[in-house]
XYZ file of C-alpha atoms in Angstrom:
720
model
C 125.115 8.907 135.674
C 122.554 10.377 138.041
C 122.160 6.987 139.683
C 125.953 6.798 139.972
C 126.142 10.058 141.914
C 123.167 9.082 144.091
C 124.897 5.790 144.886
C 128.156 7.611 145.709
C 126.350 10.021 148.043
C 124.663 7.129 149.835
C 127.976 5.315 150.223
C 129.681 8.404 151.633
C 126.811 8.967 154.049
C 126.909 5.330 155.158
C 130.688 5.546 155.607
C 130.253 8.675 157.714
C 127.698 6.825 159.832
C 130.071 3.917 160.416
C 133.079 6.133 161.094
C 134.249 6.430 164.693
C 136.578 9.325 163.934
C 134.980 12.810 163.893
C 137.508 14.094 161.336
C 136.887 11.181 158.985
C 133.137 11.607 159.408
C 133.390 15.305 158.614
C 135.503 14.574 155.512
C 132.900 12.077 154.239
C 130.081 14.566 154.693
C 132.159 17.315 153.038
C 132.892 15.100 150.016
C 129.197 14.236 149.791
C 128.364 17.941 149.813
C 130.928 18.612 147.062
C 129.366 15.925 144.862
C 125.899 17.375 145.427
C 127.059 20.883 144.576
C 129.076 19.944 141.477
C 126.910 17.110 140.163
C 125.503 19.158 137.284
C 128.932 20.362 136.150
C 130.380 16.840 136.336
C 127.507 15.544 134.219
C 128.216 18.238 131.614
C 131.940 17.440 131.544
C 131.190 13.732 131.178
C 128.743 14.269 128.309
C 131.172 16.642 126.605
C 133.850 13.959 126.840
C 131.506 11.427 125.219
C 130.792 13.927 122.420
C 134.518 14.453 121.850
C 135.076 10.715 121.513
C 132.329 10.572 118.892
C 133.806 13.598 117.114
C 137.225 11.944 117.085
C 136.014 8.897 115.152
C 137.566 8.999 111.670
C 140.074 11.746 112.445
C 143.698 11.258 111.416
C 145.703 9.436 114.063
C 149.047 10.740 115.198
C 152.050 8.961 113.713
C 153.771 6.959 116.406
C 157.223 8.323 117.181
C 159.951 5.741 117.732
C 160.971 5.367 121.351
C 164.558 6.321 120.569
C 163.528 9.682 119.097
C 161.390 10.762 122.053
C 162.854 13.686 124.028
C 164.350 12.787 127.346
C 162.427 13.951 130.393
C 163.666 14.151 133.952
C 162.579 11.387 136.307
C 159.663 12.282 138.537
C 158.109 10.617 141.563
C 154.852 8.811 140.853
C 151.830 10.449 142.465
C 150.210 7.763 144.688
C 146.767 9.287 144.192
C 147.119 9.258 140.413
C 148.485 5.735 140.506
C 145.627 4.320 142.614
C 143.040 6.045 140.448
C 144.680 4.747 137.256
C 144.801 1.192 138.601
C 141.136 1.364 139.636
C 140.152 2.661 136.191
C 142.152 -0.069 134.444
C 140.412 -2.748 136.472
C 137.029 -1.144 135.819
C 137.688 -1.073 132.065
C 138.948 -4.677 132.033
C 135.828 -5.909 133.826
C 133.574 -3.943 131.501
C 135.264 -5.231 128.332
C 135.135 -8.800 129.618
C 131.483 -8.488 130.622
C 130.292 -6.922 127.331
C 132.753 -8.597 124.950
C 130.257 -9.741 122.310
C 128.358 -6.455 122.040
C 131.617 -4.431 121.979
C 133.005 -6.645 119.224
C 129.964 -6.029 117.009
C 129.828 -2.337 117.893
C 133.497 -1.818 117.003
C 133.025 -3.372 113.555
C 129.838 -1.438 112.783
C 131.315 1.920 113.845
C 134.394 1.077 111.744
C 132.170 0.555 108.673
C 130.573 3.975 109.226
C 133.983 5.695 109.464
C 135.849 3.507 106.892
C 138.396 2.466 109.502
C 139.755 -0.749 110.935
C 137.658 -2.178 113.805
C 137.482 0.242 116.699
C 138.497 -0.859 120.169
C 139.748 0.577 123.409
C 139.516 4.343 123.723
C 138.797 4.795 120.010
C 135.393 3.116 120.477
C 133.178 6.027 121.618
C 130.772 4.059 123.777
C 133.333 1.539 125.003
C 134.148 1.211 128.734
C 137.585 2.766 128.214
C 136.208 5.884 126.495
C 133.442 6.288 129.071
C 135.914 5.787 131.920
C 138.235 8.438 130.443
C 135.321 10.891 130.208
C 134.293 10.133 133.764
C 137.853 10.634 134.962
C 137.841 14.119 133.439
C 134.512 14.836 135.149
C 135.850 13.585 138.479
C 138.837 15.949 138.339
C 136.590 18.902 139.205
C 135.787 18.371 142.920
C 138.734 18.172 145.305
C 138.061 14.704 146.738
C 140.538 12.536 148.683
C 141.783 9.422 146.946
C 139.651 6.987 148.956
C 136.501 8.924 148.085
C 137.496 9.064 144.413
C 137.847 5.285 144.440
C 134.435 5.018 146.078
C 132.887 7.155 143.307
C 134.606 4.974 140.704
C 133.026 1.899 142.299
C 129.635 3.573 142.037
C 130.364 4.354 138.366
C 131.210 0.704 137.775
C 127.988 -0.520 139.409
C 125.588 2.077 138.030
C 127.009 2.689 134.532
C 129.508 0.089 133.328
C 127.583 -2.973 134.511
C 124.409 -1.709 132.842
C 125.920 -0.977 129.424
C 124.673 -4.229 127.875
C 121.221 -2.739 127.236
C 122.760 0.322 125.565
C 125.063 -1.780 123.389
C 122.247 -4.102 122.333
C 120.059 -1.112 121.440
C 122.757 0.576 119.334
C 123.702 -2.681 117.596
C 120.072 -3.421 116.814
C 119.589 0.099 115.449
C 122.635 -0.199 113.179
C 121.670 -3.728 112.143
C 118.186 -2.497 111.186
C 119.832 0.220 109.032
C 121.781 -2.424 107.106
C 125.160 -2.031 108.830
C 126.626 -5.585 108.836
C 123.299 -7.312 109.506
C 124.876 -10.800 109.286
C 127.778 -10.044 111.622
C 128.438 -12.757 114.215
C 130.887 -12.196 117.048
C 133.625 -14.707 117.729
C 136.043 -12.550 119.746
C 139.362 -13.834 120.922
C 140.282 -13.805 124.577
C 141.167 -10.291 125.748
C 144.771 -9.483 126.431
C 144.160 -9.045 130.154
C 142.937 -12.641 130.294
C 145.857 -14.069 128.318
C 148.450 -12.317 130.437
C 146.690 -13.091 133.713
C 148.986 -15.251 135.872
C 147.523 -18.346 137.538
C 146.441 -18.038 141.162
C 148.585 -19.506 143.880
C 147.283 -22.425 145.857
C 144.990 -23.748 143.136
C 142.078 -21.451 143.868
C 141.022 -21.552 140.228
C 140.684 -25.318 140.178
C 136.951 -25.810 140.488
C 135.495 -29.272 141.060
C 134.715 -31.265 137.943
C 131.002 -31.159 138.645
C 131.028 -27.396 138.035
C 133.370 -27.304 135.052
C 131.126 -29.199 132.641
C 130.586 -27.112 129.469
C 127.058 -26.101 128.647
C 125.568 -25.868 125.156
C 125.570 -22.075 125.328
C 129.136 -21.822 126.564
C 130.691 -21.373 123.127
C 128.364 -18.510 122.237
C 128.710 -16.612 125.503
C 131.716 -14.320 125.891
C 131.144 -14.173 129.643
C 132.267 -17.785 129.885
C 135.649 -16.775 128.476
C 136.060 -13.890 130.875
C 138.565 -14.155 133.724
C 136.984 -15.398 136.903
C 136.848 -13.088 139.866
C 137.981 -13.881 143.371
C 134.417 -14.283 144.570
C 133.730 -16.982 141.938
C 136.912 -18.777 142.949
C 135.803 -18.646 146.590
C 132.430 -20.117 145.629
C 134.144 -22.940 143.733
C 136.328 -23.632 146.743
C 133.271 -23.877 148.972
C 131.614 -26.314 146.593
C 134.793 -28.318 146.257
C 134.951 -28.686 150.031
C 131.318 -29.771 150.034
C 132.130 -32.354 147.344
C 135.018 -33.679 149.409
C 132.759 -33.879 152.420
C 130.134 -35.803 150.426
C 132.825 -38.174 149.192
C 133.610 -39.043 152.796
C 129.948 -39.100 153.876
C 127.970 -41.254 151.464
C 124.658 -40.151 152.926
C 125.123 -36.696 151.439
C 125.303 -37.843 147.833
C 122.525 -36.211 145.862
C 122.801 -38.122 142.597
C 121.656 -41.693 142.159
C 119.269 -43.276 139.757
C 116.858 -40.353 140.187
C 116.468 -37.637 137.570
C 117.830 -34.173 138.385
C 115.289 -31.388 138.610
C 115.383 -28.595 136.086
C 115.688 -24.976 137.308
C 112.020 -24.387 136.508
C 110.945 -27.475 138.458
C 113.078 -26.427 141.407
C 111.529 -22.948 141.420
C 108.038 -24.477 141.394
C 109.011 -26.713 144.313
C 110.374 -23.706 146.214
C 107.158 -21.783 145.571
C 105.077 -24.707 146.821
C 107.306 -25.106 149.886
C 107.024 -21.411 150.675
C 103.230 -21.549 150.423
C 103.214 -24.618 152.662
C 105.388 -22.938 155.269
C 103.211 -19.816 155.159
C 100.103 -21.881 155.969
C 101.484 -23.408 159.176
C 101.601 -21.818 162.602
C 103.348 -18.487 163.061
C 106.023 -19.897 165.373
C 106.979 -22.649 162.913
C 107.071 -20.142 160.074
C 109.704 -18.136 161.892
C 112.113 -21.028 162.519
C 115.135 -21.602 160.320
C 115.300 -24.853 158.363
C 118.498 -26.883 158.384
C 120.173 -28.000 155.186
C 118.905 -31.552 155.617
C 115.363 -30.353 156.285
C 115.433 -28.080 153.245
C 116.641 -30.905 151.002
C 114.012 -33.309 152.306
C 111.226 -30.757 151.910
C 112.296 -29.860 148.368
C 112.602 -33.514 147.305
C 109.160 -34.176 148.737
C 107.712 -31.227 146.824
C 109.450 -32.328 143.610
C 107.922 -35.799 143.820
C 104.468 -34.700 144.975
C 101.777 -35.588 142.432
C 104.061 -37.568 140.129
C 102.553 -40.675 138.508
C 103.457 -44.011 140.031
C 106.241 -45.843 138.316
C 107.974 -42.692 137.073
C 111.589 -42.042 137.990
C 111.923 -40.047 141.197
C 113.372 -36.555 141.089
C 116.367 -35.336 143.037
C 118.450 -32.202 143.339
C 121.475 -31.903 141.099
C 124.932 -31.426 142.581
C 124.844 -27.696 141.931
C 121.324 -27.306 143.322
C 122.178 -29.328 146.405
C 125.298 -27.251 146.993
C 123.295 -24.042 146.695
C 120.690 -25.268 149.188
C 123.355 -26.394 151.624
C 125.439 -23.210 151.365
C 122.407 -20.953 151.870
C 121.290 -23.002 154.878
C 124.765 -22.885 156.405
C 125.014 -19.137 155.759
C 121.733 -18.493 157.564
C 122.829 -20.767 160.395
C 126.036 -18.780 160.896
C 124.127 -15.509 160.636
C 121.600 -16.704 163.198
C 124.376 -17.476 165.703
C 125.349 -13.803 165.811
C 121.909 -12.419 166.727
C 119.783 -12.914 169.871
C 117.982 -16.230 169.787
C 114.632 -14.825 170.910
C 114.898 -11.486 169.092
C 113.321 -9.984 166.011
C 116.441 -10.625 163.922
C 116.086 -14.384 164.474
C 112.461 -14.316 163.316
C 113.295 -12.232 160.240
C 116.043 -14.659 159.220
C 113.492 -17.470 159.354
C 111.173 -15.549 157.046
C 113.926 -14.544 154.596
C 115.500 -17.991 154.217
C 113.251 -19.330 151.469
C 113.014 -16.051 149.456
C 116.815 -15.747 149.490
C 117.176 -19.402 148.545
C 114.901 -18.803 145.538
C 117.136 -15.894 144.520
C 120.356 -17.889 144.991
C 119.000 -20.756 142.887
C 117.929 -18.473 140.047
C 120.966 -16.136 140.082
C 124.517 -17.303 140.812
C 125.453 -13.664 141.297
C 124.164 -14.085 144.845
C 127.417 -15.935 145.575
C 129.635 -14.352 142.956
C 128.950 -10.649 143.588
C 129.738 -9.090 146.916
C 127.493 -6.131 146.049
C 124.564 -8.267 144.934
C 121.357 -6.505 146.074
C 119.925 -9.668 147.671
C 123.087 -10.178 149.741
C 123.175 -6.526 150.724
C 119.497 -6.648 151.696
C 120.067 -9.726 153.860
C 122.964 -8.101 155.700
C 121.183 -4.773 156.059
C 117.964 -6.292 157.425
C 119.909 -8.424 159.902
C 121.928 -5.401 161.064
C 118.829 -3.194 161.336
C 116.870 -5.781 163.320
C 119.818 -6.479 165.600
C 120.604 -2.797 166.247
C 117.212 -1.068 166.137
C 114.692 -3.765 167.049
C 116.639 -5.976 169.468
C 118.453 -3.235 171.365
C 118.840 -3.376 175.153
C 116.639 -0.310 175.639
C 113.466 -2.203 174.799
C 111.980 0.633 172.730
C 111.236 -1.020 169.385
C 110.855 1.329 166.448
C 107.414 0.407 165.146
C 107.863 2.195 161.820
C 111.057 0.242 161.070
C 109.421 -2.994 162.167
C 106.487 -2.350 159.825
C 108.837 -1.420 156.960
C 110.916 -4.592 157.351
C 107.798 -6.763 157.537
C 106.534 -5.094 154.361
C 109.820 -5.798 152.553
C 109.884 -9.414 153.720
C 106.297 -9.880 152.547
C 107.199 -8.523 149.082
C 110.226 -10.818 148.888
C 108.007 -13.806 149.673
C 105.184 -12.919 147.283
C 106.981 -11.610 144.192
C 109.182 -13.662 141.843
C 112.908 -13.423 142.641
C 114.824 -10.948 140.490
C 117.670 -8.497 140.770
C 115.267 -5.622 140.134
C 113.038 -6.678 143.024
C 115.882 -6.777 145.524
C 117.342 -3.542 144.203
C 113.992 -1.882 144.906
C 113.757 -3.469 148.367
C 117.321 -2.444 149.164
C 116.725 1.180 148.160
C 113.552 1.243 150.271
C 115.178 -0.016 153.467
C 118.294 2.135 152.944
C 116.085 5.223 152.640
C 114.210 4.355 155.827
C 117.412 3.637 157.762
C 118.866 6.898 156.471
C 115.932 8.763 157.994
C 116.413 6.950 161.309
C 120.120 7.735 161.345
C 119.486 11.400 160.581
C 116.944 11.588 163.423
C 119.466 9.969 165.739
C 122.144 12.436 164.633
C 119.847 15.398 165.277
C 118.871 14.080 168.709
C 122.514 13.394 169.597
C 123.572 16.854 168.406
C 120.916 18.434 170.624
C 122.115 16.457 173.638
C 125.725 17.417 172.962
C 124.825 21.082 172.515
C 122.816 21.023 175.750
C 125.762 19.388 177.547
C 128.178 21.945 176.131
C 125.817 24.749 177.148
C 125.673 23.460 180.714
C 129.457 23.124 180.668
C 129.902 26.743 179.592
C 127.325 27.851 182.149
C 129.158 26.057 184.958
C 132.432 27.658 183.907
C 130.782 31.090 183.791
C 129.194 30.575 187.213
C 132.518 29.430 188.613
C 134.251 32.542 187.247
C 131.487 34.781 188.583
C 131.799 33.141 192.002
C 135.558 33.783 191.964
C 135.058 37.477 191.180
C 132.380 37.763 193.855
C 134.550 36.020 196.484
C 137.428 38.392 195.723
C 135.133 41.360 196.432
C 133.720 39.765 199.580
C 137.265 39.604 200.991
C 137.487 43.401 200.828
C 134.062 44.039 202.351
C 131.791 41.550 204.030
C 128.136 42.404 203.221
C 125.267 40.976 205.239
C 121.540 40.510 205.055
C 119.614 41.111 201.875
C 122.632 42.472 199.988
C 124.750 39.347 200.526
C 121.852 37.057 199.658
C 121.187 39.046 196.489
C 124.831 38.978 195.383
C 125.305 35.267 196.105
C 121.972 33.899 194.882
C 120.951 36.241 192.051
C 123.535 38.811 191.000
C 126.248 36.161 190.512
C 123.879 34.510 187.981
C 123.541 37.901 186.262
C 127.338 38.058 185.985
C 127.490 34.496 184.672
C 124.814 35.156 182.048
C 126.546 38.343 180.894
C 129.852 36.487 180.745
C 128.268 33.812 178.544
C 126.662 36.283 176.158
C 129.369 38.927 175.803
C 132.638 37.567 177.235
C 134.803 38.687 180.109
C 136.517 41.483 178.148
C 133.282 43.083 176.946
C 131.927 46.452 177.989
C 128.668 44.876 179.157
C 130.488 42.644 181.638
C 132.602 45.546 182.869
C 129.398 47.510 183.470
C 127.983 44.620 185.547
C 131.162 44.582 187.663
C 130.874 48.350 188.242
C 127.293 47.875 189.425
C 128.548 45.131 191.775
C 131.172 47.477 193.235
C 128.553 50.225 193.606
C 126.247 47.865 195.494
C 129.148 46.944 197.784
C 130.006 50.587 198.325
C 133.391 50.301 196.594
C 132.499 52.908 193.965
C 130.393 56.078 194.277
C 126.798 56.104 192.984
C 125.983 59.156 190.881
C 122.379 58.275 190.022
C 120.517 55.887 192.349
C 117.501 55.603 190.036
C 119.772 54.605 187.130
C 121.416 52.032 189.380
C 117.962 50.749 190.347
C 117.032 50.363 186.665
C 120.261 48.450 185.970
C 119.642 46.097 188.902
C 116.039 45.499 187.822
C 117.109 44.785 184.240
C 119.764 42.286 185.353
C 117.384 40.438 187.690
C 114.712 40.169 185.013
C 117.240 38.676 182.581
C 117.737 35.673 184.892
C 113.998 35.029 185.109
C 112.849 37.125 188.097
C 109.384 38.677 187.807
C 109.292 42.412 187.179
C 107.408 43.254 190.415
C 109.758 41.164 192.532
C 112.805 42.718 190.835
C 111.464 46.222 191.572
C 110.886 45.339 195.239
C 114.383 43.899 195.655
C 116.077 46.896 193.978
C 114.087 49.461 195.950
C 114.632 47.698 199.270
C 118.323 47.233 198.520
C 118.979 50.853 197.557
C 116.631 52.355 200.161
C 114.379 53.994 197.555
C 110.803 54.437 198.798
C 107.940 52.768 196.949
C 106.339 54.951 194.302
C 102.790 53.535 194.636
C 100.509 52.639 197.494
C 100.321 49.028 196.379
C 104.082 48.797 196.334
C 104.282 50.144 199.880
C 102.745 46.877 201.075
C 105.753 44.970 199.678
C 107.552 42.273 201.629
C 110.186 43.087 204.193
C 113.898 42.617 203.650
C 113.824 39.309 205.549
C 110.995 37.987 203.382
C 112.794 39.038 200.210
C 116.011 37.342 201.355
C 114.062 34.146 202.067
C 112.527 34.242 198.576
C 115.963 34.695 197.031
C 117.310 31.674 198.939
C 114.392 29.529 197.788
C 114.678 30.730 194.196
C 115.922 28.234 191.574
C 119.370 29.113 190.315
C 120.166 29.733 186.656
C 120.557 26.432 184.764
C 119.505 24.166 187.630
C 116.429 22.912 185.735
C 118.302 22.008 182.535
C 119.082 18.458 183.596
C 115.567 17.639 184.762
C 113.964 18.995 181.601
C 116.247 16.973 179.398
C 115.813 13.758 181.334
C 112.053 14.023 181.230
C 112.054 13.103 177.536
C 114.737 10.425 177.791
C 114.844 6.979 179.344
C 116.106 6.601 182.867
C 119.901 6.589 182.970
C 121.918 3.651 184.122
C 122.824 3.397 187.818
C 125.313 6.021 188.915
C 128.889 4.776 188.973
C 130.683 4.385 192.225
C 133.331 7.032 192.755
C 136.883 5.926 193.422
C 137.741 5.914 197.093
C 141.195 7.426 196.680
C 143.075 9.253 193.911
C 144.880 6.783 191.637
C 148.626 6.468 191.828
C 150.753 7.594 188.869
C 151.266 3.960 187.778
C 147.765 2.670 188.497
C 145.574 1.119 185.754
C 143.022 3.874 186.274
C 145.546 6.536 185.346
C 146.546 4.697 182.171
C 142.888 4.184 181.274
C 142.137 7.867 181.859
C 145.006 8.921 179.602
C 143.683 6.561 176.935
C 140.156 7.970 177.316
C 141.337 11.553 176.849
C 142.647 10.590 173.387
C 139.538 8.631 172.440
C 137.516 10.123 169.553
C 133.840 10.938 169.885
C 131.582 8.149 168.679
C 133.362 5.282 170.448
C 131.081 2.599 171.883
C 131.187 1.135 175.383
C 129.495 -1.793 177.106
C 128.003 -1.199 180.551
C 127.548 -4.353 182.633
C 124.827 -4.414 185.272
C 126.426 -5.987 188.384
C 123.050 -7.283 189.601
C 121.584 -8.917 186.500
C 124.694 -9.203 184.343
C 122.921 -7.494 181.460
C 125.046 -5.652 178.912
C 124.039 -2.265 177.549
C 125.839 -0.589 174.660
C 126.267 3.173 174.822
C 127.974 5.671 172.546
C 130.419 8.265 173.867
C 128.970 11.319 172.159
C 131.138 13.960 173.839
C 133.590 14.580 176.652
C 134.937 17.869 177.915
C 138.694 18.461 177.796
C 138.269 20.987 180.625
C 136.056 19.319 183.208
C 136.266 15.733 181.964
C 132.479 15.318 181.878
C 131.314 12.561 179.517
C 127.983 12.178 177.741
C 126.731 8.756 176.654
C 123.770 8.365 174.309
C 121.730 5.475 172.961
C 121.635 4.406 169.338
C 118.702 6.763 168.878
C 120.770 9.703 170.111
C 118.963 10.008 173.464
C 120.875 10.870 176.621
C 121.662 7.796 178.660
C 124.294 8.605 181.259
C 126.709 11.310 182.391
C 129.914 10.771 184.316
C 133.425 12.125 184.525
C 136.489 10.589 182.950
C 137.741 9.639 186.419
C 134.528 7.765 187.172
C 134.605 6.069 183.760
C 138.226 4.990 184.248
C 137.343 3.608 187.701
C 134.401 1.631 186.293
C 136.586 0.231 183.512
C 139.293 -0.752 185.992
C 136.633 -2.564 188.046
C 135.347 -4.417 184.982
C 131.870 -2.875 184.959
C 132.516 -0.917 181.736
C 134.542 -1.982 178.708
C 135.421 -0.294 175.437
C 134.083 -2.011 172.332
C 136.664 -2.575 169.582
C 135.908 -0.991 166.203
C 133.772 -3.273 164.053
C 135.345 -3.662 160.616
C 132.896 -6.282 159.335
C 129.139 -6.475 159.394
C 127.080 -9.481 160.417
C 126.955 -10.935 156.919
C 130.730 -10.734 156.391
C 131.350 -12.458 159.712
C 128.836 -15.131 158.740
C 130.650 -15.759 155.422
C 133.990 -16.101 157.191
C 132.487 -18.441 159.781
C 130.953 -20.516 156.979
C 134.324 -20.832 155.244
C 136.033 -21.824 158.504
C 133.337 -24.413 159.223
C 133.726 -26.006 155.794
C 137.482 -26.151 156.200
C 137.070 -27.882 159.558
C 134.586 -30.354 158.123
C 136.830 -31.120 155.155
C 139.940 -31.561 157.285
C 138.088 -33.905 159.626
C 138.574 -31.737 162.721
C 135.192 -30.051 162.696
C 132.327 -30.576 165.096
C 130.284 -32.515 162.525
C 130.864 -36.225 162.960
C 127.842 -37.442 160.974
C 125.980 -36.273 157.864
C 123.990 -33.127 158.421
C 125.149 -32.731 162.023
C 126.565 -29.261 161.375
C 123.439 -28.013 159.656
């Protein structure tokens, strides 16, 4: 259960990372926080539900009431949330009962012997998937989660709890068998009702090729063989059927002949030897992908190496050859979507043989979309493509070292689901740290941009108030320089801190009017102290602030050293040369960030009401934060991807950041719309599929083209 909640939190965090809608991202993070806060209470509710199911074993069942005698109830609308959750739970229970059919059959009989009841099944079986799912549903009713997040948590429950129940069932059955409870029981369960009532698929997707429908000796004793086949298995059979059709038309691709087929153990030994051989060659050759034909030839050579003369040669079986060919084609399609000379290409070359070893030993690599080896392959490819092969050129050395460490473990250790689960958790943890660092850096850039935006608005308002007073009286000399260059910053800072309706800001305006002679001055020394305090708040040194206030108000210096102070002309010159409030914010920020892209060219004339720029600008104002754009360098043609982290609804200023959250470029919405109209900037469409999903779809399309005779492959192995 703890692993279930950890998995759900990771999924919600990953979904928030991929989300391009700030509201959706906030909802994902809020749901994740709710799960973290209420995890302990949900665990207690779940365990209490399990206890109640155990306590209910042997209790008197309610007598079923005939349907005609049931009281009539008014019709009510079906709650969509309740319906979707019920459907998801039913599917989860059906998969669990099909997966653990044998153990559940024995467990139901043994519990029935203990309670002197007919065989227990469904919700009456305390440890059955239906009883556990009902308890988990009660636990999940605590936090107020949206329906899509509830379904996500149910998926995590299926992966972390239901799929791993076989060990629990075997342990309980063995314990009861050792205590003499039906020690000779043998399970021969009938097909579950869900399988009997399951309608056939349209289009013949369940018709696997004959080469893969041959019964095995263990088929009659395995309940999994009688379970309904999932869509992913049907897709795999379709792929192999297309390969069989292609081999029928291309005789050179036939694997079977007079040679003997290799056993799984012999194939694993050949793969180990091939991997050691590839590791011993030059580094550049080790990083190149092998085609399907090259993989087959290398494996056949390894299988026949060291065999006595006169013995029958060894070949790959149909299923082994299909696995080799599908893995090679998958890596080929995946390689087409990453830079040819990048780190992702090299990593694919190093992962090809380890993943092939896993696919040969575990058909779940093809059958399960959430298989840890498949997820690791997609995640490593995405990480290398996004973080190591980015256009910025700043490779994250820690991520590079982590990926190399994971690849080295995958090559050295025997293939297993546990190994790839460990590798997957390791890389997900490291990428989570990188994403959190990027979020923190991006948040700092956005906050700095918002601070500068508020400062500019405050300075603009202070300048308006000062201009209105200058129209009534026109000061000159040191007083005008002070009010324009320093005291307006004091007004802006006070406006930022306290607001325009505050007493502090009203006091600053009264001091301004007193300096201009618009209001009487009752205490000149108090006025001097107020002026000195305001000037020091904007960064002026105390001695300089005293000199300016005394010279401005005509108060003589109190010390001999102060009497040697600068003249009014010198003070006015210092004020003009002084750096204004907030002018150094941009330079300080850019010092720690890479150089921004070239400044966009401003539009020569305001766009007409029907111009493309106006339509683009209206579209940009509705665009959510987190949208990605491509900037095209007109000189080199290079493409740089940047994320729109924030734009101001008031001024229209936009902030673009890199994938690491560092500031890249600032421009206005008008400039961005002009660049997009000129074709130098384009909005990237939302990516709904990752690299691995696109590779699977491309692989399916390629096989369909080859089978139909319209594909690019005109000879055996040409498409590999």
